[in-house]
Amino acid sequence: MLQKLLVVINDNTIDSHIFEQALSLATANNAQLILLQVLSPFDKRYRNPPKLQKEDIYAIPQTRDLDYFLGYWDSLKQKGIELLTSLTNQAIAAGVKAEFTQEIGDFCPQVCEVAETWKADLIIIGRHGLSGLSPFLLGSVSNYLLRHTTCSVLTVQDATPQVPSVALV
C-alpha cells in the first residue's frame, strides 16, 4: 500500500504536472507527501562559476565574482524554498499531509538517500523524454533510481510535447 510518496521537484516547467499527479495519487491513497528539491553544483542549469578575465587564464577570481556566485546560489535556494512552501501549502489545503526538504549535492544519490531515510513507498519524478542515444550516453535518472532504491519509481512524462530535431542536408 502506498503511504509515503516522495515527489522530486526539479524543473519549474513540468513540476506543476508532476505535483498534480502526485497530489491526486496521495488523495486517492490517503498518503503522505514529501516534496524534495535537489540543487546540484554538478547540474549545468545551476552552474555559473566566476568568470576569469579573458587575457589572463591563470587569474584568480575576484571577490566580487565569488560574491556574485554565492548570491546566485542563495537566490536559487530561496526560490526553491518558496516553490516547495507553495506546493506544500496546496497539498495541505487539499487535505494531504505534506512536508518538504531541499538538499544540495549529487542529484541521484541525494534522491536515493532521502527515499531511504524517509522510508518512501514510491518516488514520483518527471521524465524529460530523452530518446535515441541520449539516455544511453548521458544516463537516465529514472533508470538510476530503479537500480539504487528499494521502493517503486513512477515517472511522469513531460506535459509539453517533444519536437524531434531534423537535420536538413
mmCIF file with all atom_site columns, N, CA and C in Angstrom, residues 95-125:
data_model
loop_
_atom_site.group_PDB
_atom_site.id
_atom_site.type_symbol
_atom_site.label_atom_id
_atom_site.label_alt_id
_atom_site.label_comp_id
_atom_site.label_asym_id
_atom_site.label_entity_id
_atom_site.label_seq_id
_atom_site.pdbx_PDB_ins_code
_atom_site.Cartn_x
_atom_site.Cartn_y
_atom_site.Cartn_z
_atom_site.occupancy
_atom_site.B_iso_or_equiv
_atom_site.pdbx_formal_charge
_atom_site.auth_seq_id
_atom_site.auth_comp_id
_atom_site.auth_asym_id
_atom_site.auth_atom_id
_atom_site.pdbx_PDB_model_num
ATOM 1  N N  . GLY A 1 95  ? -6.071 18.612 1.921   1.00 0.00 ? 95  GLY A N  1
ATOM 2  C CA . GLY A 1 95  ? -6.278 17.593 2.935   1.00 0.00 ? 95  GLY A CA 1
ATOM 3  C C  . GLY A 1 95  ? -5.220 16.505 2.960   1.00 0.00 ? 95  GLY A C  1
ATOM 4  N N  . VAL A 1 96  ? -4.073 16.753 2.339   1.00 0.00 ? 96  VAL A N  1
ATOM 5  C CA . VAL A 1 96  ? -2.991 15.772 2.292   1.00 0.00 ? 96  VAL A CA 1
ATOM 6  C C  . VAL A 1 96  ? -1.885 16.223 3.244   1.00 0.00 ? 96  VAL A C  1
ATOM 7  N N  . LYS A 1 97  ? -1.423 15.304 4.068   1.00 0.00 ? 97  LYS A N  1
ATOM 8  C CA . LYS A 1 97  ? -0.297 15.613 4.958   1.00 0.00 ? 97  LYS A CA 1
ATOM 9  C C  . LYS A 1 97  ? 0.954  15.745 4.093   1.00 0.00 ? 97  LYS A C  1
ATOM 10 N N  . ALA A 1 98  ? 1.669  16.865 4.232   1.00 0.00 ? 98  ALA A N  1
ATOM 11 C CA . ALA A 1 98  ? 2.824  17.118 3.360   1.00 0.00 ? 98  ALA A CA 1
ATOM 12 C C  . ALA A 1 98  ? 3.915  17.867 4.103   1.00 0.00 ? 98  ALA A C  1
ATOM 13 N N  . GLU A 1 99  ? 5.131  17.636 3.646   1.00 0.00 ? 99  GLU A N  1
ATOM 14 C CA . GLU A 1 99  ? 6.303  18.359 4.138   1.00 0.00 ? 99  GLU A CA 1
ATOM 15 C C  . GLU A 1 99  ? 7.280  18.467 2.978   1.00 0.00 ? 99  GLU A C  1
ATOM 16 N N  . PHE A 1 100 ? 8.358  19.219 3.163   1.00 0.00 ? 100 PHE A N  1
ATOM 17 C CA . PHE A 1 100 ? 9.339  19.354 2.095   1.00 0.00 ? 100 PHE A CA 1
ATOM 18 C C  . PHE A 1 100 ? 10.749 19.403 2.650   1.00 0.00 ? 100 PHE A C  1
ATOM 19 N N  . THR A 1 101 ? 11.694 19.141 1.752   1.00 0.00 ? 101 THR A N  1
ATOM 20 C CA . THR A 1 101 ? 13.103 19.282 2.074   1.00 0.00 ? 101 THR A CA 1
ATOM 21 C C  . THR A 1 101 ? 13.844 19.719 0.821   1.00 0.00 ? 101 THR A C  1
ATOM 22 N N  . GLN A 1 102 ? 14.884 20.478 1.034   1.00 0.00 ? 102 GLN A N  1
ATOM 23 C CA . GLN A 1 102 ? 15.756 20.913 -0.063  1.00 0.00 ? 102 GLN A CA 1
ATOM 24 C C  . GLN A 1 102 ? 17.164 20.432 0.282   1.00 0.00 ? 102 GLN A C  1
ATOM 25 N N  . GLU A 1 103 ? 17.776 19.723 -0.644  1.00 0.00 ? 103 GLU A N  1
ATOM 26 C CA . GLU A 1 103 ? 19.110 19.171 -0.425  1.00 0.00 ? 103 GLU A CA 1
ATOM 27 C C  . GLU A 1 103 ? 20.066 19.727 -1.472  1.00 0.00 ? 103 GLU A C  1
ATOM 28 N N  . ILE A 1 104 ? 21.335 19.759 -1.130  1.00 0.00 ? 104 ILE A N  1
ATOM 29 C CA . ILE A 1 104 ? 22.366 20.177 -2.075  1.00 0.00 ? 104 ILE A CA 1
ATOM 30 C C  . ILE A 1 104 ? 23.348 19.018 -2.215  1.00 0.00 ? 104 ILE A C  1
ATOM 31 N N  . GLY A 1 105 ? 23.599 18.616 -3.452  1.00 0.00 ? 105 GLY A N  1
ATOM 32 C CA . GLY A 1 105 ? 24.522 17.512 -3.686  1.00 0.00 ? 105 GLY A CA 1
ATOM 33 C C  . GLY A 1 105 ? 24.302 16.892 -5.041  1.00 0.00 ? 105 GLY A C  1
ATOM 34 N N  . ASP A 1 106 ? 24.849 15.722 -5.225  1.00 0.00 ? 106 ASP A N  1
ATOM 35 C CA . ASP A 1 106 ? 24.702 14.980 -6.464  1.00 0.00 ? 106 ASP A CA 1
ATOM 36 C C  . ASP A 1 106 ? 23.268 14.455 -6.533  1.00 0.00 ? 106 ASP A C  1
ATOM 37 N N  . PHE A 1 107 ? 22.556 14.777 -7.600  1.00 0.00 ? 107 PHE A N  1
ATOM 38 C CA . PHE A 1 107 ? 21.110 14.596 -7.690  1.00 0.00 ? 107 PHE A CA 1
ATOM 39 C C  . PHE A 1 107 ? 20.634 13.179 -7.341  1.00 0.00 ? 107 PHE A C  1
ATOM 40 N N  . CYS A 1 108 ? 21.042 12.200 -8.114  1.00 0.00 ? 108 CYS A N  1
ATOM 41 C CA . CYS A 1 108 ? 20.520 10.836 -7.936  1.00 0.00 ? 108 CYS A CA 1
ATOM 42 C C  . CYS A 1 108 ? 20.821 10.245 -6.557  1.00 0.00 ? 108 CYS A C  1
ATOM 43 N N  . PRO A 1 109 ? 22.066 10.310 -6.095  1.00 0.00 ? 109 PRO A N  1
ATOM 44 C CA . PRO A 1 109 ? 22.324 9.778  -4.751  1.00 0.00 ? 109 PRO A CA 1
ATOM 45 C C  . PRO A 1 109 ? 21.521 10.493 -3.654  1.00 0.00 ? 109 PRO A C  1
ATOM 46 N N  . GLN A 1 110 ? 21.298 11.793 -3.810  1.00 0.00 ? 110 GLN A N  1
ATOM 47 C CA . GLN A 1 110 ? 20.512 12.529 -2.812  1.00 0.00 ? 110 GLN A CA 1
ATOM 48 C C  . GLN A 1 110 ? 19.066 12.036 -2.788  1.00 0.00 ? 110 GLN A C  1
ATOM 49 N N  . VAL A 1 111 ? 18.485 11.817 -3.968  1.00 0.00 ? 111 VAL A N  1
ATOM 50 C CA . VAL A 1 111 ? 17.107 11.311 -4.029  1.00 0.00 ? 111 VAL A CA 1
ATOM 51 C C  . VAL A 1 111 ? 17.035 9.948  -3.351  1.00 0.00 ? 111 VAL A C  1
ATOM 52 N N  . CYS A 1 112 ? 17.985 9.075  -3.648  1.00 0.00 ? 112 CYS A N  1
ATOM 53 C CA . CYS A 1 112 ? 18.019 7.739  -3.039  1.00 0.00 ? 112 CYS A CA 1
ATOM 54 C C  . CYS A 1 112 ? 18.152 7.826  -1.519  1.00 0.00 ? 112 CYS A C  1
ATOM 55 N N  . GLU A 1 113 ? 19.005 8.715  -1.054  1.00 0.00 ? 113 GLU A N  1
ATOM 56 C CA . GLU A 1 113 ? 19.219 8.861  0.388   1.00 0.00 ? 113 GLU A CA 1
ATOM 57 C C  . GLU A 1 113 ? 17.956 9.339  1.102   1.00 0.00 ? 113 GLU A C  1
ATOM 58 N N  . VAL A 1 114 ? 17.280 10.335 0.527   1.00 0.00 ? 114 VAL A N  1
ATOM 59 C CA . VAL A 1 114 ? 16.048 10.833 1.146   1.00 0.00 ? 114 VAL A CA 1
ATOM 60 C C  . VAL A 1 114 ? 14.980 9.747  1.124   1.00 0.00 ? 114 VAL A C  1
ATOM 61 N N  . ALA A 1 115 ? 14.866 9.009  0.018   1.00 0.00 ? 115 ALA A N  1
ATOM 62 C CA . ALA A 1 115 ? 13.873 7.936  -0.080  1.00 0.00 ? 115 ALA A CA 1
ATOM 63 C C  . ALA A 1 115 ? 14.117 6.872  0.986   1.00 0.00 ? 115 ALA A C  1
ATOM 64 N N  . GLU A 1 116 ? 15.371 6.538  1.199   1.00 0.00 ? 116 GLU A N  1
ATOM 65 C CA . GLU A 1 116 ? 15.709 5.522  2.199   1.00 0.00 ? 116 GLU A CA 1
ATOM 66 C C  . GLU A 1 116 ? 15.464 6.039  3.617   1.00 0.00 ? 116 GLU A C  1
ATOM 67 N N  . THR A 1 117 ? 15.929 7.250  3.886   1.00 0.00 ? 117 THR A N  1
ATOM 68 C CA . THR A 1 117 ? 15.768 7.834  5.219   1.00 0.00 ? 117 THR A CA 1
ATOM 69 C C  . THR A 1 117 ? 14.292 7.985  5.579   1.00 0.00 ? 117 THR A C  1
ATOM 70 N N  . TRP A 1 118 ? 13.504 8.435  4.622   1.00 0.00 ? 118 TRP A N  1
ATOM 71 C CA . TRP A 1 118 ? 12.084 8.700  4.864   1.00 0.00 ? 118 TRP A CA 1
ATOM 72 C C  . TRP A 1 118 ? 11.242 7.431  4.726   1.00 0.00 ? 118 TRP A C  1
ATOM 73 N N  . LYS A 1 119 ? 11.848 6.352  4.239   1.00 0.00 ? 119 LYS A N  1
ATOM 74 C CA . LYS A 1 119 ? 11.167 5.071  4.011   1.00 0.00 ? 119 LYS A CA 1
ATOM 75 C C  . LYS A 1 119 ? 9.988  5.236  3.039   1.00 0.00 ? 119 LYS A C  1
ATOM 76 N N  . ALA A 1 120 ? 10.286 5.872  1.906   1.00 0.00 ? 120 ALA A N  1
ATOM 77 C CA . ALA A 1 120 ? 9.260  6.125  0.891   1.00 0.00 ? 120 ALA A CA 1
ATOM 78 C C  . ALA A 1 120 ? 8.791  4.823  0.263   1.00 0.00 ? 120 ALA A C  1
ATOM 79 N N  . ASP A 1 121 ? 7.507  4.770  -0.060  1.00 0.00 ? 121 ASP A N  1
ATOM 80 C CA . ASP A 1 121 ? 6.936  3.634  -0.782  1.00 0.00 ? 121 ASP A CA 1
ATOM 81 C C  . ASP A 1 121 ? 7.039  3.838  -2.290  1.00 0.00 ? 121 ASP A C  1
ATOM 82 N N  . LEU A 1 122 ? 7.075  5.099  -2.706  1.00 0.00 ? 122 LEU A N  1
ATOM 83 C CA . LEU A 1 122 ? 7.084  5.425  -4.122  1.00 0.00 ? 122 LEU A CA 1
ATOM 84 C C  . LEU A 1 122 ? 7.801  6.746  -4.342  1.00 0.00 ? 122 LEU A C  1
ATOM 85 N N  . ILE A 1 123 ? 8.650  6.791  -5.365  1.00 0.00 ? 123 ILE A N  1
ATOM 86 C CA . ILE A 1 123 ? 9.279  8.038  -5.804  1.00 0.00 ? 123 ILE A CA 1
ATOM 87 C C  . ILE A 1 123 ? 8.568  8.467  -7.072  1.00 0.00 ? 123 ILE A C  1
ATOM 88 N N  . ILE A 1 124 ? 8.129  9.708  -7.105  1.00 0.00 ? 124 ILE A N  1
ATOM 89 C CA . ILE A 1 124 ? 7.475  10.256 -8.294  1.00 0.00 ? 124 ILE A CA 1
ATOM 90 C C  . ILE A 1 124 ? 8.396  11.308 -8.869  1.00 0.00 ? 124 ILE A C  1
ATOM 91 N N  . ILE A 1 125 ? 8.757  11.124 -10.141 1.00 0.00 ? 125 ILE A N  1
ATOM 92 C CA . ILE A 1 125 ? 9.731  12.008 -10.771 1.00 0.00 ? 125 ILE A CA 1
ATOM 93 C C  . ILE A 1 125 ? 9.320  12.267 -12.214 1.00 0.00 ? 125 ILE A C  1
#
